[in-house]
CSV table of C-alpha atoms in Angstrom, one decimal:
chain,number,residue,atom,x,y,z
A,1,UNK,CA,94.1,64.7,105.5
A,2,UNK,CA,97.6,62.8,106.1
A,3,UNK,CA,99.6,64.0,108.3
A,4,UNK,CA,102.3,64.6,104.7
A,5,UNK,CA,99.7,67.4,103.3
A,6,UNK,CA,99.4,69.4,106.9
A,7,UNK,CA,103.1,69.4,107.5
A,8,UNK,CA,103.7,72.6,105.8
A,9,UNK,CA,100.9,74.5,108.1
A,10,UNK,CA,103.0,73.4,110.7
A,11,UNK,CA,105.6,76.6,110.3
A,12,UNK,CA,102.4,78.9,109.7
A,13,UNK,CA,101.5,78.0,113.0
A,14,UNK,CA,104.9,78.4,114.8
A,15,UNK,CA,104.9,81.9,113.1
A,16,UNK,CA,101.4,82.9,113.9
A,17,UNK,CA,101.9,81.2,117.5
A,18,UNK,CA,105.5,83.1,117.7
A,19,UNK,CA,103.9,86.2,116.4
A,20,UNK,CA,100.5,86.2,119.1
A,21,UNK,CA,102.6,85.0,121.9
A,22,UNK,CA,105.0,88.2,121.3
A,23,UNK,CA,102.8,90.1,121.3
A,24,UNK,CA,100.6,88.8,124.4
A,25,UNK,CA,104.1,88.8,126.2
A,26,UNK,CA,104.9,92.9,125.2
A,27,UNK,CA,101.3,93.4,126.5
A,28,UNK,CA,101.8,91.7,130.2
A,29,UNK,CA,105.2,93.2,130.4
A,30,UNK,CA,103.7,96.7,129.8
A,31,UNK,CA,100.9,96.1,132.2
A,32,UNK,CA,103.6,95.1,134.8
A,33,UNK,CA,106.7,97.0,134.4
A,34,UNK,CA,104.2,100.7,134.0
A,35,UNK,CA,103.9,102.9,136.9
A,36,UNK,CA,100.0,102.6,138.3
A,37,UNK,CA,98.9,106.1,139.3
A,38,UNK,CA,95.0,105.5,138.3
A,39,UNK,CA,93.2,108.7,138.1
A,40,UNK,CA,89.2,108.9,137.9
A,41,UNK,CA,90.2,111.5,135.4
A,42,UNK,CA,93.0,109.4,133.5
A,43,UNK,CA,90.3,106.6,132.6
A,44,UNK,CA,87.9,108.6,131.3
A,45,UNK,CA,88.1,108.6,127.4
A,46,UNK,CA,90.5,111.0,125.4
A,47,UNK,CA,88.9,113.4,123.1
A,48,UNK,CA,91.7,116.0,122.4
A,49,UNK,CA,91.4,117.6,125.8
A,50,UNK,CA,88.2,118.6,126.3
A,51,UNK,CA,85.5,117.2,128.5
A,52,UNK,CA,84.1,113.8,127.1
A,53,UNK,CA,81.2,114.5,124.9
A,54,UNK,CA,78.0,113.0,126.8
A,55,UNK,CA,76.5,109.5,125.6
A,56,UNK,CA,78.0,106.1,125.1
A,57,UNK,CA,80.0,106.0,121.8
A,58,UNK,CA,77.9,103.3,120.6
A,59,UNK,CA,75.0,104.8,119.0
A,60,UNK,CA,73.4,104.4,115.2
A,61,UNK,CA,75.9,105.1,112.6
A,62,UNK,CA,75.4,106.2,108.8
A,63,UNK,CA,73.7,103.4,106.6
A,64,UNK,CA,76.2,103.8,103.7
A,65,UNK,CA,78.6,101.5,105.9
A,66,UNK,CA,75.9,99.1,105.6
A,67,UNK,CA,76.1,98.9,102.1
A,68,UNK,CA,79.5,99.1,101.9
A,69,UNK,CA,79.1,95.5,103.6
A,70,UNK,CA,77.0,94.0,101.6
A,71,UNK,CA,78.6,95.4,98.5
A,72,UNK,CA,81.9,93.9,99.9
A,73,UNK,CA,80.0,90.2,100.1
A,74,UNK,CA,79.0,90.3,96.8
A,75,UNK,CA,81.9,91.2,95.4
A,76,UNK,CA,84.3,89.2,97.2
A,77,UNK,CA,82.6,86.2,97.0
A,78,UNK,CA,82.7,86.7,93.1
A,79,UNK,CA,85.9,87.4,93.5
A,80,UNK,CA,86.7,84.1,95.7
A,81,UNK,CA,85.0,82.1,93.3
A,82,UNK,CA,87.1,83.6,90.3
A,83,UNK,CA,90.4,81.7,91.9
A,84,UNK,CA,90.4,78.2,91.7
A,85,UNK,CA,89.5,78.9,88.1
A,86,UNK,CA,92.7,80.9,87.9
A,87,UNK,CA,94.4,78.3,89.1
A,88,UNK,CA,93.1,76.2,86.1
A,89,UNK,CA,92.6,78.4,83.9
A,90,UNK,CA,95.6,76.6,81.0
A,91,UNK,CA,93.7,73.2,81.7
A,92,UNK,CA,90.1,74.7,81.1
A,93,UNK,CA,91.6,76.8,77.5
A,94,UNK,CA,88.6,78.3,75.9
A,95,UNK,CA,86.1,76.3,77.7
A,96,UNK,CA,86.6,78.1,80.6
A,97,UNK,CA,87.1,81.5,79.1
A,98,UNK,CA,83.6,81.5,78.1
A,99,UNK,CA,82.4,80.0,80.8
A,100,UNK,CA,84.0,82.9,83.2
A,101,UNK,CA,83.2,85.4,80.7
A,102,UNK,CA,79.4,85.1,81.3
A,103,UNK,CA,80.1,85.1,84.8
A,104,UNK,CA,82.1,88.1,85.2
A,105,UNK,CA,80.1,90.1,82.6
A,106,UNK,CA,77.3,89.3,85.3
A,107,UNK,CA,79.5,90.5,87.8
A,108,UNK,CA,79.7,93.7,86.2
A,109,UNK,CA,76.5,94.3,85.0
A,110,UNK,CA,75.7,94.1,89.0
A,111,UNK,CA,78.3,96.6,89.4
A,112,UNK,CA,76.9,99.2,87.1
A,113,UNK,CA,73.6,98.9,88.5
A,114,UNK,CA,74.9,99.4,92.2
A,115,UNK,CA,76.5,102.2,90.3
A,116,UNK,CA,73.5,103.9,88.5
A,117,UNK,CA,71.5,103.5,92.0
A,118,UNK,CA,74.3,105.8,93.3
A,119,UNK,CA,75.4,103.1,96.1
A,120,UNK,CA,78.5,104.0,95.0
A,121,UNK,CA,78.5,107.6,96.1
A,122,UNK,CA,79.5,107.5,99.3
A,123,UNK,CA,78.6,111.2,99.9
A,124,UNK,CA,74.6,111.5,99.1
B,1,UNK,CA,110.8,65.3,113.9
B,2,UNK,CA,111.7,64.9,110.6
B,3,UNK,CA,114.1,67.7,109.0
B,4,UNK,CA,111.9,68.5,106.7
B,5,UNK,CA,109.8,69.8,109.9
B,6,UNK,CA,112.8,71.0,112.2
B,7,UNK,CA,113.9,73.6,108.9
B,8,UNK,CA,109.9,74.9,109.0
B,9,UNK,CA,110.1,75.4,112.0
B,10,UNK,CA,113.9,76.7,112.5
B,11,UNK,CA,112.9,79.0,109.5
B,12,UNK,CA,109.8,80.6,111.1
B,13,UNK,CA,111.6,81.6,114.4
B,14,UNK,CA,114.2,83.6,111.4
B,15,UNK,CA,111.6,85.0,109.3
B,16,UNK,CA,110.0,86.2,112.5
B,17,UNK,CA,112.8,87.7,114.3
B,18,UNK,CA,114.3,88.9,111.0
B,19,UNK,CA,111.3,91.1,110.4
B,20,UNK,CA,111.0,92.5,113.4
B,21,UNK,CA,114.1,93.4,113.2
B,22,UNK,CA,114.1,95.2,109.9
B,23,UNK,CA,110.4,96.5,111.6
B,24,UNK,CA,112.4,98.7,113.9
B,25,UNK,CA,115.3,99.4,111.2
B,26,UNK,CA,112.5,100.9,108.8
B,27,UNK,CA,111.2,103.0,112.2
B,28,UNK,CA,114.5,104.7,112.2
B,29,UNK,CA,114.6,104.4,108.3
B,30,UNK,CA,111.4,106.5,107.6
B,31,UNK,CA,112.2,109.0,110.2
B,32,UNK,CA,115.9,109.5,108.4
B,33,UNK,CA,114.2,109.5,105.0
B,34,UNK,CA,111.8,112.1,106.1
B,35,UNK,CA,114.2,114.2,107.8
B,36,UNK,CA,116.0,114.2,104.7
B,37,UNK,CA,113.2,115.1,102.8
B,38,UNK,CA,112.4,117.8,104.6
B,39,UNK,CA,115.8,119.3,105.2
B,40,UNK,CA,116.4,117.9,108.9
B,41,UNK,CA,118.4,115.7,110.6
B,42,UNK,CA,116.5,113.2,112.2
B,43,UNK,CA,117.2,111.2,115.0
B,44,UNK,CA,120.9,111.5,116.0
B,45,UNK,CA,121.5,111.4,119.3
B,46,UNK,CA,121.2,107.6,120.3
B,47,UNK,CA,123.7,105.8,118.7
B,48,UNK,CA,125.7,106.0,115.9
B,49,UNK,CA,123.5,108.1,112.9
B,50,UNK,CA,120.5,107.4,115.5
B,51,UNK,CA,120.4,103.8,114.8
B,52,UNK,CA,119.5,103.0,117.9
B,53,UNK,CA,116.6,105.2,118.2
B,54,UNK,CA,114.1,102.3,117.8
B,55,UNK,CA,115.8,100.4,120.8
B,56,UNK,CA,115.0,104.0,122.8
B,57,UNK,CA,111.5,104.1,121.4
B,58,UNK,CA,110.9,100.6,123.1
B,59,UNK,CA,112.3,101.0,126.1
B,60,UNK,CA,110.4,104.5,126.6
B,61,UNK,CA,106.9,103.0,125.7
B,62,UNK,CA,107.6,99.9,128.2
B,63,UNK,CA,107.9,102.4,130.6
B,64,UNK,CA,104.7,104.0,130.3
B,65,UNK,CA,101.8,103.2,132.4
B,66,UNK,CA,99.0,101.0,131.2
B,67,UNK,CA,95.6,102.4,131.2
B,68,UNK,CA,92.1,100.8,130.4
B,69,UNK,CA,89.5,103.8,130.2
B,70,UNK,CA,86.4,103.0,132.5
B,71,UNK,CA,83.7,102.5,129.7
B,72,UNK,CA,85.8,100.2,127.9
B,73,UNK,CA,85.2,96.2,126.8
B,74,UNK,CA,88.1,95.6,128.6
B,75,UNK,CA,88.6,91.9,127.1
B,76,UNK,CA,88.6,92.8,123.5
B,77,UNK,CA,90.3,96.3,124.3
B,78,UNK,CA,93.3,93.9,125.7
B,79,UNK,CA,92.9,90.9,123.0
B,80,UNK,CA,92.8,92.9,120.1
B,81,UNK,CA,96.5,94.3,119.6
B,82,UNK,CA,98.4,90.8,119.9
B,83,UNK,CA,95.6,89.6,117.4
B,84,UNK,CA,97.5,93.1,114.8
B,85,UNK,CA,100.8,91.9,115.0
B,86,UNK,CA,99.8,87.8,114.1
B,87,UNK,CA,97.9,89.3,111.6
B,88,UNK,CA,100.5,91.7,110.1
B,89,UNK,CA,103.7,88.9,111.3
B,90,UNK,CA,101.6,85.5,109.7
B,91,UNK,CA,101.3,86.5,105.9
B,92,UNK,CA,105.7,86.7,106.6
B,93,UNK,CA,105.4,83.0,106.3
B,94,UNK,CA,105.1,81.9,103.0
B,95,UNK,CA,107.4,84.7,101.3
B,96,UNK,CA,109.9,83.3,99.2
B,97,UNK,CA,113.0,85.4,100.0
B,98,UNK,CA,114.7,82.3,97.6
B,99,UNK,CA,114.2,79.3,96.1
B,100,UNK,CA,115.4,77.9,99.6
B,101,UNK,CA,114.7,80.6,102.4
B,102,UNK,CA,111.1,80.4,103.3
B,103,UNK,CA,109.4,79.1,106.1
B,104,UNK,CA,106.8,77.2,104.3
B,105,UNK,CA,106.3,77.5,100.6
B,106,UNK,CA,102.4,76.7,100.6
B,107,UNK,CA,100.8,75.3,97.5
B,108,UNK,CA,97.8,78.0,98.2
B,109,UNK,CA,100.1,80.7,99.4
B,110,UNK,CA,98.5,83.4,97.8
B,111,UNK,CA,95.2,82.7,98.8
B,112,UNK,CA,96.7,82.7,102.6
B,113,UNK,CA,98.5,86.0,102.1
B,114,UNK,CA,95.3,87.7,101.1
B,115,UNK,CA,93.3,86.2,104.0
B,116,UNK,CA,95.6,86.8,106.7
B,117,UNK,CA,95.8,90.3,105.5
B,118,UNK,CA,92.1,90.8,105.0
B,119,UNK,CA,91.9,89.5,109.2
B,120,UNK,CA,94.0,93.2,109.9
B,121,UNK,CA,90.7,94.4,109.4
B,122,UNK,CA,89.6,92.7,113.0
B,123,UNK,CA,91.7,94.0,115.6
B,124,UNK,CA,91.6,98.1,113.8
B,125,UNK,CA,87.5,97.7,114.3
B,126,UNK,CA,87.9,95.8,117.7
B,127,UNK,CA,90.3,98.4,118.9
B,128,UNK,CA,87.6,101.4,117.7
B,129,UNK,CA,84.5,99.0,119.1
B,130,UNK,CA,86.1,98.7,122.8
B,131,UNK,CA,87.4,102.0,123.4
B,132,UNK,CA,84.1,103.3,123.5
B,133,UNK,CA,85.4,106.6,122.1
B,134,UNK,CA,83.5,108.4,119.4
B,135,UNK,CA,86.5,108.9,117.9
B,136,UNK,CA,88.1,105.9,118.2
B,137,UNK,CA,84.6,104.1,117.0
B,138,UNK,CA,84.4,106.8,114.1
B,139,UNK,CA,88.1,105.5,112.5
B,140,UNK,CA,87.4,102.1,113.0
B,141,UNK,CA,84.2,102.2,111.3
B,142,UNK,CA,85.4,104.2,108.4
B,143,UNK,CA,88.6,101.6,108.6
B,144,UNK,CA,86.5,98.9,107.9
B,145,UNK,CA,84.5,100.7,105.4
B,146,UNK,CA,88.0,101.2,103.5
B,147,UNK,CA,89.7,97.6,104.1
B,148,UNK,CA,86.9,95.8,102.8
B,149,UNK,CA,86.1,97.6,99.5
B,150,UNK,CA,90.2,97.7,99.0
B,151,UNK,CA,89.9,94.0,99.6
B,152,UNK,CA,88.2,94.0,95.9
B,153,UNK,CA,90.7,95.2,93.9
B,154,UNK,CA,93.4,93.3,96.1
B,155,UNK,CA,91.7,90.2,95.2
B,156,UNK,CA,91.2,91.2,91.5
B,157,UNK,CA,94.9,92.4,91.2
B,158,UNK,CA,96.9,89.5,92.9
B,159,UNK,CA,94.4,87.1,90.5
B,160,UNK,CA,96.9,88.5,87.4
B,161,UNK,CA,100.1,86.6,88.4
B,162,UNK,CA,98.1,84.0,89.1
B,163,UNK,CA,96.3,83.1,86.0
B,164,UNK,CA,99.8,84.1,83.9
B,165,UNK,CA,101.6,81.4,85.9
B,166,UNK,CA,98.6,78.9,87.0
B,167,UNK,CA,100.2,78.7,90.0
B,168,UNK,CA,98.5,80.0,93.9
B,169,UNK,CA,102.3,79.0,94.9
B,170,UNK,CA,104.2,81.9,95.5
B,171,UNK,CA,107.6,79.8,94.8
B,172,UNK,CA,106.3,78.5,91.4
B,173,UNK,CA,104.9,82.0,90.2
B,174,UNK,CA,108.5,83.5,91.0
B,175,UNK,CA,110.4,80.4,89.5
B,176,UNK,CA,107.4,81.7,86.1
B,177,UNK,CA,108.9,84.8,86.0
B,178,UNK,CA,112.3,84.4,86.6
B,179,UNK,CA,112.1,80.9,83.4
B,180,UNK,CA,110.8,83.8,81.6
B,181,UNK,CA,110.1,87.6,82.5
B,182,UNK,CA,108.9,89.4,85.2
B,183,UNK,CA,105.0,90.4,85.4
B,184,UNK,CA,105.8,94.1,85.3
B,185,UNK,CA,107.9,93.1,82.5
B,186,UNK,CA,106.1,91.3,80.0
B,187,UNK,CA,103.3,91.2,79.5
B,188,UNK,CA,103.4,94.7,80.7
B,189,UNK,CA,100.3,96.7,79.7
B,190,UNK,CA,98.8,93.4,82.1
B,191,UNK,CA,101.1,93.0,85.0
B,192,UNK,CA,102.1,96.9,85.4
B,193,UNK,CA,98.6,98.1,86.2
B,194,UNK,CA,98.0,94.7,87.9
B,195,UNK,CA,101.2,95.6,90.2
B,196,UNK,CA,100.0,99.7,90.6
B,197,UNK,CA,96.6,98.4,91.6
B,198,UNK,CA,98.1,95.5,94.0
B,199,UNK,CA,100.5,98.5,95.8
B,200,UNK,CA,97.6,100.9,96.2
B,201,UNK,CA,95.4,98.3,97.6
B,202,UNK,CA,97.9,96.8,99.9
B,203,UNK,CA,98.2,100.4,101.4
B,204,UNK,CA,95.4,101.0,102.1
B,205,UNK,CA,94.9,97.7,103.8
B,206,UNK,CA,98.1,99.0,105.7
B,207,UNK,CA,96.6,102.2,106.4
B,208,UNK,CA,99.5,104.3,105.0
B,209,UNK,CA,99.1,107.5,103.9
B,210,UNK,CA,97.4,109.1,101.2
B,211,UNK,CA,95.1,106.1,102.8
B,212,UNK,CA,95.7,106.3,106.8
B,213,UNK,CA,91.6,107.3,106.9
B,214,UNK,CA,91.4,104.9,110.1
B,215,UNK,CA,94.0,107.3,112.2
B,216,UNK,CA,93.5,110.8,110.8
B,217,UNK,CA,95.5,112.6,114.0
B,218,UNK,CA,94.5,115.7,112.5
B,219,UNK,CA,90.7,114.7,112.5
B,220,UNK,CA,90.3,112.2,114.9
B,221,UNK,CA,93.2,112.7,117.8
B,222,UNK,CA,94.7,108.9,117.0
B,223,UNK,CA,91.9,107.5,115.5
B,224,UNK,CA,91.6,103.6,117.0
B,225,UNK,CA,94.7,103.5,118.7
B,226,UNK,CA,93.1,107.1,120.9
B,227,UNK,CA,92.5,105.0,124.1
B,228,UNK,CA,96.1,103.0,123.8
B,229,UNK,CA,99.1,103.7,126.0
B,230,UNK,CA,102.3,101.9,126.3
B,231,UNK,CA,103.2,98.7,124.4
B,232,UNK,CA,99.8,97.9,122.9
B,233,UNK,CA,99.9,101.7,121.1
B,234,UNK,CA,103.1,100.1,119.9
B,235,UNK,CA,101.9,96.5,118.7
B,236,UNK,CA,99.6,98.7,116.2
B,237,UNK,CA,101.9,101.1,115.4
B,238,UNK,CA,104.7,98.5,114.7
B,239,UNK,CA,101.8,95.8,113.1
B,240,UNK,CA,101.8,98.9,110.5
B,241,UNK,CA,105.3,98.7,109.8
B,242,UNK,CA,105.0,94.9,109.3
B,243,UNK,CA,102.4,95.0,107.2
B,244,UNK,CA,104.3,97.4,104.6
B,245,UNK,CA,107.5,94.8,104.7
B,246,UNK,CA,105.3,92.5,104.0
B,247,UNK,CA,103.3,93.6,101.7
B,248,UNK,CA,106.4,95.1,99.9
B,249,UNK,CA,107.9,91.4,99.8
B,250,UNK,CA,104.3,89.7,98.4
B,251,UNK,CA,104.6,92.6,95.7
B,252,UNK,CA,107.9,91.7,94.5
B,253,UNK,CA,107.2,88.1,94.6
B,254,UNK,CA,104.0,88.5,92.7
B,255,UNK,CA,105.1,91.4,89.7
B,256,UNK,CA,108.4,91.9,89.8
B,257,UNK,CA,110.3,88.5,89.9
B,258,UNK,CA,111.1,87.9,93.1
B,259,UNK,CA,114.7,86.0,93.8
B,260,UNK,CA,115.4,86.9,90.0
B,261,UNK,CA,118.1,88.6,89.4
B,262,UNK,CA,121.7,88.8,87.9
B,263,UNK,CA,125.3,88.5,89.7
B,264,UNK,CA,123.8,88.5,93.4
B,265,UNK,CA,122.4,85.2,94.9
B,266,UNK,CA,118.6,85.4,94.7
B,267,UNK,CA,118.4,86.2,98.9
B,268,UNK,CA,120.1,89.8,97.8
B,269,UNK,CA,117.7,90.9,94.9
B,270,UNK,CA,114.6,89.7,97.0
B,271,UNK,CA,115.7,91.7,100.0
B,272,UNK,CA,117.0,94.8,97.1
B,273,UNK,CA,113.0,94.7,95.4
B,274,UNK,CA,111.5,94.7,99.1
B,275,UNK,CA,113.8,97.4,100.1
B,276,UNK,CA,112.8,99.2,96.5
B,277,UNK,CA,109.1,98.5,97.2
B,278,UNK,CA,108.9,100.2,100.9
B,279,UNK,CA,110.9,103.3,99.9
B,280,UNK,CA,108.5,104.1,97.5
B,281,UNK,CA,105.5,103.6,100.2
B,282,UNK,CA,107.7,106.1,102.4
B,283,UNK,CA,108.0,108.6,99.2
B,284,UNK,CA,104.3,108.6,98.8
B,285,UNK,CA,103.8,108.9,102.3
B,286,UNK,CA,105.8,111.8,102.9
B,287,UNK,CA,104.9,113.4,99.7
B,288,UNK,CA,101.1,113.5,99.3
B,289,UNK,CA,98.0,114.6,101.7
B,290,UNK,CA,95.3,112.5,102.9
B,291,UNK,CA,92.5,111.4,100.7
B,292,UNK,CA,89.0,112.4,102.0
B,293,UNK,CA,86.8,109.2,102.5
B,294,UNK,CA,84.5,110.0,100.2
B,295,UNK,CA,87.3,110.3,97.5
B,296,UNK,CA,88.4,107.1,98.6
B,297,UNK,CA,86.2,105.0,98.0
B,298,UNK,CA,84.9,106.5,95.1
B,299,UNK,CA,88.5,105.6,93.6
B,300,UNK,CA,88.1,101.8,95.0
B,301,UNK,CA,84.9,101.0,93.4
B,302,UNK,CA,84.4,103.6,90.5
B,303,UNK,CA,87.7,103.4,89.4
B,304,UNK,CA,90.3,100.0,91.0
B,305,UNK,CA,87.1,97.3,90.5
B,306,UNK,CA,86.4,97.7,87.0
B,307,UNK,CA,89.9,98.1,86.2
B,308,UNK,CA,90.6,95.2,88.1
B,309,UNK,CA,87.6,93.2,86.3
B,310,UNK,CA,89.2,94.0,82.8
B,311,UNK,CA,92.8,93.1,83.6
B,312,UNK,CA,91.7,89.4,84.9
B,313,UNK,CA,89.4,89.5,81.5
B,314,UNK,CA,93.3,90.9,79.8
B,315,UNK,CA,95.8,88.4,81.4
B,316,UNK,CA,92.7,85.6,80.7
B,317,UNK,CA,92.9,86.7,77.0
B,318,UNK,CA,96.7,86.5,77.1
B,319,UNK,CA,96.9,83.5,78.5
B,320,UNK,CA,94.3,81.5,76.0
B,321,UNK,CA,95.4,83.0,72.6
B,322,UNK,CA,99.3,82.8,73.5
B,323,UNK,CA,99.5,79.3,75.7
């Protein structure tokens, strides 16, 4: 790329710079300007007052955030591939109607399905 | 450096410091608005109507000692809530507040809203990860869970103003709208669910109540931010605020019109539709329960998907029979 077609990142990256650095700065100063009473009893985890639960927190979870994963891939990808024919859709006219319409009535057909096997239901 | 250069970067140091700003003004603003809703006061006491309260909030959480719990990753525990705010502070960027104000009016600025908002998602699971607290590991997981599948609809939604203007340029699909009418406007059985789904979505990727499933202080203490003291609670309380503004602005830009407006210069009706935009967040907020997860994402997929699916299919129609 010329440098011409990267000059307007360059303010994205002053603001995500500005905005990172802010917030790595309000970190340090809170780690310095605190008081520092450590306790053995302060660093132990908070769970509403009572006496930690035993175990390490990171154990098996539920599968159905599994397939909330991969249904997020599929469909965001779809989804990802629907917008640069957005973009142009007025150029494409009814070519690229029909062409998108087979794609996204295979995108919902895969949605139904997931629906029928009940990967929808996120209580099962 | 050329000017073209010196005003990007001149204007990202403003649209930074500006939002911030109006970050701690909408602090005090919801607390007012929900005093007043439910027959209090609100703050007061430090300075005049409690404007100042913000400043006080600040100063008290600076104060506050910094603690790292034993068990925890301390690396990503400590990286994670600078990464919130440049994920809630970057999509600020490329928001057209007028034809002129804006830091850097990208020719793919949509698609670079909706991936720096989908990268909240990182430091909300890193901060539940690192604590090592079931609870805290429990809302991140169930945050994630509900920021991806809202990413869906998100992306389905904010496709609408795109195909009606052909444009990923937030400055040319505002410059659409105002040449002829707003989204919401016309078409509007298109861009007014488009614009409902697009709000809904970009609240729960906020987290805001009826969606705030990742905090749940009634369930889960704090949820991911359990284990946080001082001014890294703050970053992700404040990154929350920031992401509302924000998402507020890319809503007005996108549906209803952005800069366009009568009378006022175009800087006033922006910041007006923003203002609009985040008072109604705070109105649901304060009005409505919590959904249950289950309910949640039922509504996402069962419901916001397909809708979204047809609406594309809608404003694709609209766009080919009426060029």
């Amino acid at each position: 790329m010329t440098p011409d077609a990267l000059a307007p990142y360059l303010p994205l990256l002053a603001v995500l710079v500005l905005a990172g650095g802010l917030g790595a700065i309000v970190s340090v100063m809170s780690a310095l300007l605190g008081p520092k009473r450590p306790s053995a009893v302060k660093s132990t985890i908070f769970e509403a007052g009572s006496e930690p639960s035993p175990g390490s927190a990171r154990q098996r979870f539920a599968v159905k955030f599994y397939v909330v994963a991969l249904l997020f891939i599929v469909f965001d990808i779809e989804t990802v591939f629907l917008y640069p024919w957005a973009v142009n859709f007025k150029a494409l006219g009814w070519f690229g109607y029909g062409e998108m319409a087979v794609f996204a009535v295979t995108l919902v057909i895969g949605l139904a399905y997931v629906w029928k096997k009940g990967a929808l239901d996120w209580e099962s | 450096m050329s000017d073209g250069l010196l005003h990007g970067v001149v204007y990202s140091v403003l649209i930074v410091s500006v939002v911030l700003t109006a970050t701690a003004m909408a602090l005090w603003f919801e607390r007012k608005f929900a005093a007043r809703m439910q027959t209090r006061l609100g703050p007061t006491i430090v300075g005049p109507i409690g404007l100042l309260q913000p400043v006080a909030d600040l100063l008290k959480l600076l104060q506050k000692e910094d603690i790292v719990p034993d068990n925890a990753d301390a690396a990503i525990f400590n990286l994670v809530p600078p990464l919130a705010a440049l994920a809630a502070l970057g999509a600020a960027a490329v928001v057209p507040f007028s034809p002129s104000v804006v830091a850097s009016d990208l020719d793919v600025g949509v698609l670079y809203v909706l991936a720096i908002g989908a990268v909240t998602v990182l430091p909300i699971f890193g901060a539940g990860w690192s604590s090592n607290n079931k609870l805290a590991l429990l809302g991140g997981m169930r945050a994630v869970a509900q920021s991806i599948s809202y990413e869906v609809p998100l992306l389905l939604s904010a496709m609408v103003p795109v195909i009606l203007s052909g444009s990923l340029r937030l400055g040319t699909i505002v410059q659409m709208q105002a040449d002829h009418h707003w989204f919401v406007v016309w078409p509007f059985f298109i861009g007014l669910p488009a614009f409902g789904i697009f709000m809904l979505a970009m609240l729960a990727e906020a987290n805001r109540i009826p969606f705030d499933i990742p905090e749940a202080e009634s369930e889960l203490v704090a949820g991911v931010t359990t284990e946080y003291t001082g001014m890294k609670f703050a970053l992700f309380y404040m990154a929350e605020y920031v992401h509302t503004i924000v998402a507020s602005a890319v809503g007005a830009a996108l549906f209803l019109g952005g800069w366009d407006g009568p009378f006022f210069p175009g800087l006033h009706w922006m910041v007006l539709k923003t203002l609009l935009l985040f008072t109604a967040v705070y109105w649901v907020r304060w009005s409505l329960l919590r959904f249950r997860s289950d309910q949640l994402m039922g509504l996402c997929w069962k419901w916001l998907v397909p809708m979204g699916v047809l609406l594309v299919g809608a404003a694709a129609t609209w766009v080919v029979v009426f060029p």
